[in-house]
């Protein structure tokens, strides 16, 4: 597949209490799956057969069958927000608790308990080797099998880190500060580059080919529209800046790295052509779209 076509974007819509499915061939909404109240985040199993959606106001996580587009079951979890799923089949859920992650077994869809962490996790990512990374006021790397064995790295002058993404092979962590993006070599757990960016970034996503990082910045209506910066990871330099609708939320890049989809609090989703670095369309979703993901390709 090429040109960002033939994929399905799964969009969590907090106001509508649904997951909306958008076909990238025509950027049309073709179905919606009702979930719990106030859905926030989403993650797929490694084979892409199921999507797990956190419902903050329902105190559970919906399990969506991606073939039938129906909810199989809901796993009880108090105040769930974000979620990642590791290669071990465990889901790690951010909750309202400041210093824990809740665990879900995706084989049984059972809640396993809470795992203590050393810092309030605002952004969580998981590497192909199963190591957990999360940010609060520092970047923490943790071994899920031994949560007490963790390493932290801080960034001078940064009180709250705004975003986190890992390279596809897990060897680089991209961390957003107030006006900088820090590149950490995870093999030595050391900052190897600091990239100057615009102030107040809200989100970072890596293309599946690992060649580019996409950063969203929140804009205000009329005075300051939203923007997306494109960073070449080979040189850690800004290659382009793209104007988009205000109030961007979450970015996701298609599995072929050809397009980027960006949700907005205004009820729309921008489609970006990654070859021309330009916005080429907008999907009308309504409500308040939040997380957006593409299922893993088999």
PDB file of C-alpha atoms in Angstrom:
ATOM      1  CA  UNK A   1       0.000   0.000   0.000  1.00  0.00           C
ATOM      2  CA  UNK A   2       1.210   3.492  -0.711  1.00  0.00           C
ATOM      3  CA  UNK A   3       0.232   7.092  -0.285  1.00  0.00           C
ATOM      4  CA  UNK A   4      -1.392   6.522   3.084  1.00  0.00           C
ATOM      5  CA  UNK A   5      -4.282   4.615   1.483  1.00  0.00           C
ATOM      6  CA  UNK A   6      -5.964   1.424   2.563  1.00  0.00           C
ATOM      7  CA  UNK A   7      -5.567   1.923   6.309  1.00  0.00           C
ATOM      8  CA  UNK A   8      -8.091   2.562   9.055  1.00  0.00           C
ATOM      9  CA  UNK A   9      -7.638   5.324  11.628  1.00  0.00           C
ATOM     10  CA  UNK A  10      -9.241   4.584  15.005  1.00  0.00           C
ATOM     11  CA  UNK A  11     -10.215   7.856  16.697  1.00  0.00           C
ATOM     12  CA  UNK A  12     -11.245   8.087  20.354  1.00  0.00           C
ATOM     13  CA  UNK A  13     -13.960  10.732  20.726  1.00  0.00           C
ATOM     14  CA  UNK A  14     -14.409  11.821  24.336  1.00  0.00           C
ATOM     15  CA  UNK A  15     -17.604  13.825  23.889  1.00  0.00           C
ATOM     16  CA  UNK A  16     -19.393  11.235  21.752  1.00  0.00           C
ATOM     17  CA  UNK A  17     -18.283   8.213  23.845  1.00  0.00           C
ATOM     18  CA  UNK A  18     -17.269   6.364  20.702  1.00  0.00           C
ATOM     19  CA  UNK A  19     -14.317   5.137  18.703  1.00  0.00           C
ATOM     20  CA  UNK A  20     -14.716   6.436  15.150  1.00  0.00           C
ATOM     21  CA  UNK A  21     -13.208   4.528  12.231  1.00  0.00           C
ATOM     22  CA  UNK A  22     -11.923   6.535   9.273  1.00  0.00           C
ATOM     23  CA  UNK A  23     -10.906   4.863   6.005  1.00  0.00           C
ATOM     24  CA  UNK A  24      -7.797   6.600   4.664  1.00  0.00           C
ATOM     25  CA  UNK A  25      -8.621   5.749   1.040  1.00  0.00           C
ATOM     26  CA  UNK A  26     -11.242   8.506   0.991  1.00  0.00           C
ATOM     27  CA  UNK A  27     -10.832   9.951   4.508  1.00  0.00           C
ATOM     28  CA  UNK A  28     -14.433   9.089   5.220  1.00  0.00           C
ATOM     29  CA  UNK A  29     -15.970   8.029   8.522  1.00  0.00           C
ATOM     30  CA  UNK A  30     -17.455   4.574   7.918  1.00  0.00           C
ATOM     31  CA  UNK A  31     -18.505   3.399  11.376  1.00  0.00           C
ATOM     32  CA  UNK A  32     -18.492   4.262  15.074  1.00  0.00           C
ATOM     33  CA  UNK A  33     -18.134   1.853  17.991  1.00  0.00           C
ATOM     34  CA  UNK A  34     -19.876   2.869  21.249  1.00  0.00           C
ATOM     35  CA  UNK A  35     -17.612   2.517  24.292  1.00  0.00           C
ATOM     36  CA  UNK A  36     -17.773   3.796  27.883  1.00  0.00           C
ATOM     37  CA  UNK A  37     -18.091   7.341  29.155  1.00  0.00           C
ATOM     38  CA  UNK A  38     -15.296   9.855  28.586  1.00  0.00           C
ATOM     39  CA  UNK A  39     -12.901   7.644  26.587  1.00  0.00           C
ATOM     40  CA  UNK A  40      -9.332   8.942  26.635  1.00  0.00           C
ATOM     41  CA  UNK A  41      -6.668   6.613  25.224  1.00  0.00           C
ATOM     42  CA  UNK A  42      -6.244   3.496  23.128  1.00  0.00           C
ATOM     43  CA  UNK A  43      -3.746   0.749  22.330  1.00  0.00           C
ATOM     44  CA  UNK A  44      -3.730  -2.315  20.096  1.00  0.00           C
ATOM     45  CA  UNK A  45      -2.563  -5.846  20.747  1.00  0.00           C
ATOM     46  CA  UNK A  46       0.537  -6.791  18.753  1.00  0.00           C
ATOM     47  CA  UNK A  47      -1.503  -8.677  16.149  1.00  0.00           C
ATOM     48  CA  UNK A  48      -3.966  -5.810  15.751  1.00  0.00           C
ATOM     49  CA  UNK A  49      -6.963  -8.014  16.529  1.00  0.00           C
ATOM     50  CA  UNK A  50      -8.122  -5.996  19.537  1.00  0.00           C
ATOM     51  CA  UNK A  51      -8.148  -2.361  20.602  1.00  0.00           C
ATOM     52  CA  UNK A  52      -8.231  -1.406  24.286  1.00  0.00           C
ATOM     53  CA  UNK A  53      -9.939   1.914  25.054  1.00  0.00           C
ATOM     54  CA  UNK A  54      -9.755   3.625  28.446  1.00  0.00           C
ATOM     55  CA  UNK A  55     -13.046   5.069  29.729  1.00  0.00           C
ATOM     56  CA  UNK A  56     -12.248   7.540  32.514  1.00  0.00           C
ATOM     57  CA  UNK A  57     -15.820   8.143  33.710  1.00  0.00           C
ATOM     58  CA  UNK A  58     -16.925   4.500  33.440  1.00  0.00           C
ATOM     59  CA  UNK A  59     -13.939   3.133  35.386  1.00  0.00           C
ATOM     60  CA  UNK A  60     -13.208   0.476  32.794  1.00  0.00           C
ATOM     61  CA  UNK A  61     -11.350  -0.387  29.598  1.00  0.00           C
ATOM     62  CA  UNK A  62     -13.376  -1.453  26.553  1.00  0.00           C
ATOM     63  CA  UNK A  63     -12.017  -4.307  24.415  1.00  0.00           C
ATOM     64  CA  UNK A  64     -12.897  -3.837  20.731  1.00  0.00           C
ATOM     65  CA  UNK A  65     -12.747  -6.665  18.188  1.00  0.00           C
ATOM     66  CA  UNK A  66     -11.154  -4.985  15.156  1.00  0.00           C
ATOM     67  CA  UNK A  67     -12.714  -7.487  12.729  1.00  0.00           C
ATOM     68  CA  UNK A  68     -16.335  -7.155  13.841  1.00  0.00           C
ATOM     69  CA  UNK A  69     -15.977  -3.600  15.225  1.00  0.00           C
ATOM     70  CA  UNK A  70     -17.844  -4.559  18.373  1.00  0.00           C
ATOM     71  CA  UNK A  71     -16.970  -4.416  22.072  1.00  0.00           C
ATOM     72  CA  UNK A  72     -16.146  -7.874  23.429  1.00  0.00           C
ATOM     73  CA  UNK A  73     -15.965  -6.957  27.088  1.00  0.00           C
ATOM     74  CA  UNK A  74     -14.915  -4.246  29.536  1.00  0.00           C
ATOM     75  CA  UNK A  75     -12.137  -4.622  32.111  1.00  0.00           C
ATOM     76  CA  UNK A  76     -12.698  -2.796  35.435  1.00  0.00           C
ATOM     77  CA  UNK A  77      -9.978  -0.185  36.078  1.00  0.00           C
ATOM     78  CA  UNK A  78     -10.485   2.904  38.241  1.00  0.00           C
ATOM     79  CA  UNK A  79     -10.145   6.242  36.395  1.00  0.00           C
ATOM     80  CA  UNK A  80      -8.137   4.962  33.409  1.00  0.00           C
ATOM     81  CA  UNK A  81      -6.524   7.492  31.085  1.00  0.00           C
ATOM     82  CA  UNK A  82      -3.670   6.326  28.850  1.00  0.00           C
ATOM     83  CA  UNK A  83      -2.671   2.769  27.930  1.00  0.00           C
ATOM     84  CA  UNK A  84       0.177   0.931  26.218  1.00  0.00           C
ATOM     85  CA  UNK A  85       0.438  -2.804  25.533  1.00  0.00           C
ATOM     86  CA  UNK A  86       3.762  -4.616  25.717  1.00  0.00           C
ATOM     87  CA  UNK A  87       5.113  -7.628  23.830  1.00  0.00           C
ATOM     88  CA  UNK A  88       4.321  -9.731  26.922  1.00  0.00           C
ATOM     89  CA  UNK A  89       0.606  -9.109  26.339  1.00  0.00           C
ATOM     90  CA  UNK A  90       0.186  -6.925  29.407  1.00  0.00           C
ATOM     91  CA  UNK A  91      -1.566  -3.586  29.202  1.00  0.00           C
ATOM     92  CA  UNK A  92      -0.126  -0.782  31.349  1.00  0.00           C
ATOM     93  CA  UNK A  93      -2.782   1.779  32.245  1.00  0.00           C
ATOM     94  CA  UNK A  94      -2.285   5.327  33.502  1.00  0.00           C
ATOM     95  CA  UNK A  95      -4.893   6.166  36.107  1.00  0.00           C
ATOM     96  CA  UNK A  96      -5.877   8.980  38.443  1.00  0.00           C
ATOM     97  CA  UNK A  97      -3.377   7.584  40.951  1.00  0.00           C
ATOM     98  CA  UNK A  98      -0.158   9.579  40.871  1.00  0.00           C
ATOM     99  CA  UNK A  99       2.431   6.874  41.371  1.00  0.00           C
ATOM    100  CA  UNK A 100       1.055   3.628  39.973  1.00  0.00           C
ATOM    101  CA  UNK A 101       0.269   1.905  36.700  1.00  0.00           C
ATOM    102  CA  UNK A 102      -2.529  -0.655  36.549  1.00  0.00           C
ATOM    103  CA  UNK A 103      -1.927  -3.950  34.737  1.00  0.00           C
ATOM    104  CA  UNK A 104      -4.307  -5.815  32.402  1.00  0.00           C
ATOM    105  CA  UNK A 105      -3.728  -9.317  31.021  1.00  0.00           C
ATOM    106  CA  UNK A 106      -4.925  -9.135  27.401  1.00  0.00           C
ATOM    107  CA  UNK A 107      -5.122 -12.941  27.156  1.00  0.00           C
ATOM    108  CA  UNK A 108      -7.736 -13.205  29.899  1.00  0.00           C
ATOM    109  CA  UNK A 109      -8.913  -9.560  29.907  1.00  0.00           C
ATOM    110  CA  UNK A 110      -8.435  -9.570  33.647  1.00  0.00           C
ATOM    111  CA  UNK A 111      -7.127  -6.852  35.952  1.00  0.00           C
ATOM    112  CA  UNK A 112      -3.853  -7.944  37.563  1.00  0.00           C
ATOM    113  CA  UNK A 113      -3.326  -5.138  40.062  1.00  0.00           C
ATOM    114  CA  UNK A 114      -1.354  -1.922  40.440  1.00  0.00           C
ATOM    115  CA  UNK A 115       2.384  -1.498  39.956  1.00  0.00           C
ATOM    116  CA  UNK A 116       4.279   1.243  41.828  1.00  0.00           C
ATOM    117  CA  UNK A 117       6.306   3.683  39.758  1.00  0.00           C
ATOM    118  CA  UNK A 118       8.784   6.331  40.822  1.00  0.00           C
ATOM    119  CA  UNK A 119       7.195   9.354  39.174  1.00  0.00           C
ATOM    120  CA  UNK A 120       3.715  10.479  38.181  1.00  0.00           C
ATOM    121  CA  UNK A 121       3.447   9.137  34.603  1.00  0.00           C
ATOM    122  CA  UNK A 122       2.078  11.749  32.201  1.00  0.00           C
ATOM    123  CA  UNK A 123       3.234  10.044  29.000  1.00  0.00           C
ATOM    124  CA  UNK A 124       3.988   6.324  28.693  1.00  0.00           C
ATOM    125  CA  UNK A 125       5.666   4.369  25.891  1.00  0.00           C
ATOM    126  CA  UNK A 126       6.888   0.800  25.588  1.00  0.00           C
ATOM    127  CA  UNK A 127       9.875  -0.437  23.588  1.00  0.00           C
ATOM    128  CA  UNK A 128      10.038  -3.605  21.464  1.00  0.00           C
ATOM    129  CA  UNK A 129      12.114  -5.257  24.208  1.00  0.00           C
ATOM    130  CA  UNK A 130       9.337  -4.613  26.739  1.00  0.00           C
ATOM    131  CA  UNK A 131      11.012  -1.818  28.703  1.00  0.00           C
ATOM    132  CA  UNK A 132       8.650   0.909  29.912  1.00  0.00           C
ATOM    133  CA  UNK A 133       9.432   4.599  29.511  1.00  0.00           C
ATOM    134  CA  UNK A 134       7.416   7.402  31.041  1.00  0.00           C
ATOM    135  CA  UNK A 135       7.707  11.106  31.714  1.00  0.00           C
ATOM    136  CA  UNK A 136       6.647  13.384  34.543  1.00  0.00           C
ATOM    137  CA  UNK A 137       9.363  15.836  35.520  1.00  0.00           C
ATOM    138  CA  UNK A 138      12.010  13.384  34.248  1.00  0.00           C
ATOM    139  CA  UNK A 139      12.332  10.457  31.840  1.00  0.00           C
ATOM    140  CA  UNK A 140      12.141   7.124  33.634  1.00  0.00           C
ATOM    141  CA  UNK A 141      13.025   3.702  32.245  1.00  0.00           C
ATOM    142  CA  UNK A 142      11.611   0.736  34.117  1.00  0.00           C
ATOM    143  CA  UNK A 143      11.763  -3.043  33.887  1.00  0.00           C
ATOM    144  CA  UNK A 144       8.162  -4.286  34.259  1.00  0.00           C
ATOM    145  CA  UNK A 145       9.367  -7.504  35.890  1.00  0.00           C
ATOM    146  CA  UNK A 146      11.178  -5.500  38.559  1.00  0.00           C
ATOM    147  CA  UNK A 147       9.499  -2.084  38.985  1.00  0.00           C
ATOM    148  CA  UNK A 148      11.874  -1.110  41.779  1.00  0.00           C
ATOM    149  CA  UNK A 149      14.795  -1.253  39.336  1.00  0.00           C
ATOM    150  CA  UNK A 150      14.421   1.956  37.357  1.00  0.00           C
ATOM    151  CA  UNK A 151      16.632   4.710  35.979  1.00  0.00           C
ATOM    152  CA  UNK A 152      15.767   8.390  35.660  1.00  0.00           C
ATOM    153  CA  UNK A 153      17.253  11.196  33.632  1.00  0.00           C
ATOM    154  CA  UNK A 154      16.362  14.844  34.138  1.00  0.00           C
ATOM    155  CA  UNK A 155      16.609  17.839  31.839  1.00  0.00           C
ATOM    156  CA  UNK A 156      17.816  21.140  33.365  1.00  0.00           C
ATOM    157  CA  UNK A 157      15.163  23.847  33.446  1.00  0.00           C
ATOM    158  CA  UNK A 158      12.293  21.479  32.617  1.00  0.00           C
ATOM    159  CA  UNK A 159       9.619  21.064  35.289  1.00  0.00           C
ATOM    160  CA  UNK A 160       7.030  19.156  33.271  1.00  0.00           C
ATOM    161  CA  UNK A 161       7.812  17.109  30.178  1.00  0.00           C
ATOM    162  CA  UNK A 162       5.089  17.437  27.563  1.00  0.00           C
ATOM    163  CA  UNK A 163       5.487  14.461  25.258  1.00  0.00           C
ATOM    164  CA  UNK A 164       7.326  11.193  24.643  1.00  0.00           C
ATOM    165  CA  UNK A 165       7.861   8.915  21.663  1.00  0.00           C
ATOM    166  CA  UNK A 166      10.244   6.047  20.949  1.00  0.00           C
ATOM    167  CA  UNK A 167      11.943   5.193  17.683  1.00  0.00           C
ATOM    168  CA  UNK A 168      10.568   1.997  16.091  1.00  0.00           C
ATOM    169  CA  UNK A 169      13.602   0.000  17.248  1.00  0.00           C
ATOM    170  CA  UNK A 170      13.498   1.504  20.750  1.00  0.00           C
ATOM    171  CA  UNK A 171      17.035   2.902  20.629  1.00  0.00           C
ATOM    172  CA  UNK A 172      15.970   6.557  20.805  1.00  0.00           C
ATOM    173  CA  UNK A 173      13.540   8.376  23.074  1.00  0.00           C
ATOM    174  CA  UNK A 174      12.209  11.754  21.944  1.00  0.00           C
ATOM    175  CA  UNK A 175      11.162  13.920  24.892  1.00  0.00           C
ATOM    176  CA  UNK A 176       9.387  17.279  24.665  1.00  0.00           C
ATOM    177  CA  UNK A 177      10.261  20.120  26.985  1.00  0.00           C
ATOM    178  CA  UNK A 178       8.960  23.683  27.029  1.00  0.00           C
ATOM    179  CA  UNK A 179      10.862  24.786  23.903  1.00  0.00           C
ATOM    180  CA  UNK A 180      13.216  21.886  23.255  1.00  0.00           C
ATOM    181  CA  UNK A 181      13.100  18.298  22.089  1.00  0.00           C
ATOM    182  CA  UNK A 182      15.622  16.033  23.787  1.00  0.00           C
ATOM    183  CA  UNK A 183      16.935  12.936  22.047  1.00  0.00           C
ATOM    184  CA  UNK A 184      18.011  10.185  24.443  1.00  0.00           C
ATOM    185  CA  UNK A 185      20.058   7.168  23.364  1.00  0.00           C
ATOM    186  CA  UNK A 186      18.277   4.464  25.346  1.00  0.00           C
ATOM    187  CA  UNK A 187      21.201   2.034  25.054  1.00  0.00           C
ATOM    188  CA  UNK A 188      23.370   4.261  27.241  1.00  0.00           C
ATOM    189  CA  UNK A 189      20.465   6.290  28.689  1.00  0.00           C
ATOM    190  CA  UNK A 190      22.094   9.593  27.877  1.00  0.00           C
ATOM    191  CA  UNK A 191      20.912  12.744  26.088  1.00  0.00           C
ATOM    192  CA  UNK A 192      22.693  12.902  22.733  1.00  0.00           C
ATOM    193  CA  UNK A 193      20.919  15.885  21.171  1.00  0.00           C
ATOM    194  CA  UNK A 194      18.832  18.921  22.114  1.00  0.00           C
ATOM    195  CA  UNK A 195      16.710  20.394  19.328  1.00  0.00           C
ATOM    196  CA  UNK A 196      15.370  23.952  19.630  1.00  0.00           C
ATOM    197  CA  UNK A 197      11.663  24.064  18.778  1.00  0.00           C
ATOM    198  CA  UNK A 198       8.747  26.463  19.199  1.00  0.00           C
ATOM    199  CA  UNK A 199       7.294  26.899  22.675  1.00  0.00           C
ATOM    200  CA  UNK A 200       4.464  24.812  24.087  1.00  0.00           C
ATOM    201  CA  UNK A 201       4.539  21.602  22.056  1.00  0.00           C
ATOM    202  CA  UNK A 202       1.735  19.214  22.957  1.00  0.00           C
ATOM    203  CA  UNK A 203       2.581  15.927  21.255  1.00  0.00           C
ATOM    204  CA  UNK A 204       5.311  14.051  19.375  1.00  0.00           C
ATOM    205  CA  UNK A 205       4.961  11.024  17.098  1.00  0.00           C
ATOM    206  CA  UNK A 206       7.546   9.055  15.116  1.00  0.00           C
ATOM    207  CA  UNK A 207       6.985   7.782  11.609  1.00  0.00           C
ATOM    208  CA  UNK A 208       7.072   3.956  11.433  1.00  0.00           C
ATOM    209  CA  UNK A 209      10.182   4.123   9.230  1.00  0.00           C
ATOM    210  CA  UNK A 210      11.894   6.131  11.980  1.00  0.00           C
ATOM    211  CA  UNK A 211      12.989   8.909   9.635  1.00  0.00           C
ATOM    212  CA  UNK A 212      10.862  11.755  10.964  1.00  0.00           C
ATOM    213  CA  UNK A 213       9.410  13.112  14.180  1.00  0.00           C
ATOM    214  CA  UNK A 214       6.175  15.109  14.023  1.00  0.00           C
ATOM    215  CA  UNK A 215       5.460  17.710  16.724  1.00  0.00           C
ATOM    216  CA  UNK A 216       2.122  19.440  17.298  1.00  0.00           C
ATOM    217  CA  UNK A 217       1.736  22.857  18.918  1.00  0.00           C
ATOM    218  CA  UNK A 218      -1.494  24.146  20.377  1.00  0.00           C
ATOM    219  CA  UNK A 219      -2.746  27.286  18.671  1.00  0.00           C
ATOM    220  CA  UNK A 220      -5.441  29.825  19.498  1.00  0.00           C
ATOM    221  CA  UNK A 221      -8.262  30.735  17.158  1.00  0.00           C
ATOM    222  CA  UNK A 222      -7.286  33.554  14.739  1.00  0.00           C
ATOM    223  CA  UNK A 223      -4.345  34.871  16.773  1.00  0.00           C
ATOM    224  CA  UNK A 224      -2.207  31.749  16.509  1.00  0.00           C
ATOM    225  CA  UNK A 225      -3.262  28.750  14.445  1.00  0.00           C
ATOM    226  CA  UNK A 226      -2.023  25.286  15.226  1.00  0.00           C
ATOM    227  CA  UNK A 227       1.200  24.036  13.685  1.00  0.00           C
ATOM    228  CA  UNK A 228       3.135  20.855  13.118  1.00  0.00           C
ATOM    229  CA  UNK A 229       6.927  20.742  12.957  1.00  0.00           C
ATOM    230  CA  UNK A 230       8.672  18.030  10.957  1.00  0.00           C
ATOM    231  CA  UNK A 231      12.073  16.948  12.264  1.00  0.00           C
ATOM    232  CA  UNK A 232      14.517  14.782  10.325  1.00  0.00           C
ATOM    233  CA  UNK A 233      15.812  12.241  12.841  1.00  0.00           C
ATOM    234  CA  UNK A 234      19.057  11.609  10.938  1.00  0.00           C
ATOM    235  CA  UNK A 235      20.187  15.185  11.577  1.00  0.00           C
ATOM    236  CA  UNK A 236      17.770  16.260  14.347  1.00  0.00           C
ATOM    237  CA  UNK A 237      16.889  19.400  12.415  1.00  0.00           C
ATOM    238  CA  UNK A 238      13.530  21.009  11.649  1.00  0.00           C
ATOM    239  CA  UNK A 239      12.692  20.302   7.997  1.00  0.00           C
ATOM    240  CA  UNK A 240       9.295  21.997   7.753  1.00  0.00           C
ATOM    241  CA  UNK A 241       6.504  23.712   9.664  1.00  0.00           C
ATOM    242  CA  UNK A 242       2.904  23.079   8.620  1.00  0.00           C
ATOM    243  CA  UNK A 243      -0.082  25.285   9.502  1.00  0.00           C
ATOM    244  CA  UNK A 244      -3.110  23.321  10.718  1.00  0.00           C
ATOM    245  CA  UNK A 245      -6.392  23.948  12.535  1.00  0.00           C
ATOM    246  CA  UNK A 246      -6.246  25.301  16.111  1.00  0.00           C
ATOM    247  CA  UNK A 247      -6.159  23.170  19.237  1.00  0.00           C
ATOM    248  CA  UNK A 248      -4.372  20.047  17.963  1.00  0.00           C
ATOM    249  CA  UNK A 249      -4.536  16.988  20.198  1.00  0.00           C
ATOM    250  CA  UNK A 250      -2.853  13.769  19.037  1.00  0.00           C
ATOM    251  CA  UNK A 251      -0.778  12.757  16.001  1.00  0.00           C
ATOM    252  CA  UNK A 252      -0.538   9.372  14.284  1.00  0.00           C
ATOM    253  CA  UNK A 253       1.415   8.409  11.172  1.00  0.00           C
ATOM    254  CA  UNK A 254       0.096   5.804   8.727  1.00  0.00           C
ATOM    255  CA  UNK A 255       1.944   2.451   8.720  1.00  0.00           C
ATOM    256  CA  UNK A 256       3.578   3.315   5.373  1.00  0.00           C
ATOM    257  CA  UNK A 257       4.815   6.670   6.795  1.00  0.00           C
ATOM    258  CA  UNK A 258       3.073   8.512   3.927  1.00  0.00           C
ATOM    259  CA  UNK A 259       0.523  10.555   5.873  1.00  0.00           C
ATOM    260  CA  UNK A 260      -0.011  12.021   9.321  1.00  0.00           C
ATOM    261  CA  UNK A 261      -3.431  12.348  10.964  1.00  0.00           C
ATOM    262  CA  UNK A 262      -3.918  14.988  13.665  1.00  0.00           C
ATOM    263  CA  UNK A 263      -7.010  15.344  15.846  1.00  0.00           C
ATOM    264  CA  UNK A 264      -8.305  18.718  17.039  1.00  0.00           C
ATOM    265  CA  UNK A 265     -10.456  19.741  19.990  1.00  0.00           C
ATOM    266  CA  UNK A 266     -12.687  21.557  17.497  1.00  0.00           C
ATOM    267  CA  UNK A 267     -14.078  18.238  16.198  1.00  0.00           C
ATOM    268  CA  UNK A 268     -11.898  17.818  13.120  1.00  0.00           C
ATOM    269  CA  UNK A 269      -8.896  15.750  12.042  1.00  0.00           C
ATOM    270  CA  UNK A 270      -6.241  17.147   9.695  1.00  0.00           C
ATOM    271  CA  UNK A 271      -4.657  14.957   7.007  1.00  0.00           C
ATOM    272  CA  UNK A 272      -1.017  15.786   6.192  1.00  0.00           C
ATOM    273  CA  UNK A 273       0.897  14.582   3.129  1.00  0.00           C
ATOM    274  CA  UNK A 274       4.345  13.664   4.432  1.00  0.00           C
ATOM    275  CA  UNK A 275       5.984  13.984   1.008  1.00  0.00           C
ATOM    276  CA  UNK A 276       4.937  17.578   0.402  1.00  0.00           C
ATOM    277  CA  UNK A 277       4.691  18.514   4.105  1.00  0.00           C
ATOM    278  CA  UNK A 278       1.292  20.090   3.563  1.00  0.00           C
ATOM    279  CA  UNK A 279      -2.229  19.698   4.919  1.00  0.00           C
ATOM    280  CA  UNK A 280      -4.312  18.083   2.180  1.00  0.00           C
ATOM    281  CA  UNK A 281      -7.667  17.571   3.856  1.00  0.00           C
ATOM    282  CA  UNK A 282      -9.805  17.612   6.968  1.00  0.00           C
ATOM    283  CA  UNK A 283     -12.154  14.975   8.362  1.00  0.00           C
ATOM    284  CA  UNK A 284     -15.281  16.213  10.147  1.00  0.00           C
ATOM    285  CA  UNK A 285     -15.772  14.094  13.282  1.00  0.00           C
ATOM    286  CA  UNK A 286     -17.745  16.270  15.686  1.00  0.00           C
ATOM    287  CA  UNK A 287     -17.476  16.053  19.444  1.00  0.00           C
ATOM    288  CA  UNK A 288     -13.989  16.089  20.915  1.00  0.00           C
ATOM    289  CA  UNK A 289     -11.606  13.675  19.170  1.00  0.00           C
ATOM    290  CA  UNK A 290      -8.607  12.726  21.279  1.00  0.00           C
ATOM    291  CA  UNK A 291      -6.363   9.754  20.632  1.00  0.00           C
ATOM    292  CA  UNK A 292      -5.838   8.380  17.125  1.00  0.00           C
ATOM    293  CA  UNK A 293      -4.085   5.131  16.239  1.00  0.00           C
ATOM    294  CA  UNK A 294      -3.545   2.730  13.352  1.00  0.00           C
ATOM    295  CA  UNK A 295      -3.751  -1.009  13.955  1.00  0.00           C
ATOM    296  CA  UNK A 296      -0.457  -2.921  13.551  1.00  0.00           C
ATOM    297  CA  UNK A 297      -0.025  -4.422  10.106  1.00  0.00           C
ATOM    298  CA  UNK A 298       0.338  -8.198   9.881  1.00  0.00           C
TER     299      UNK A 298
END
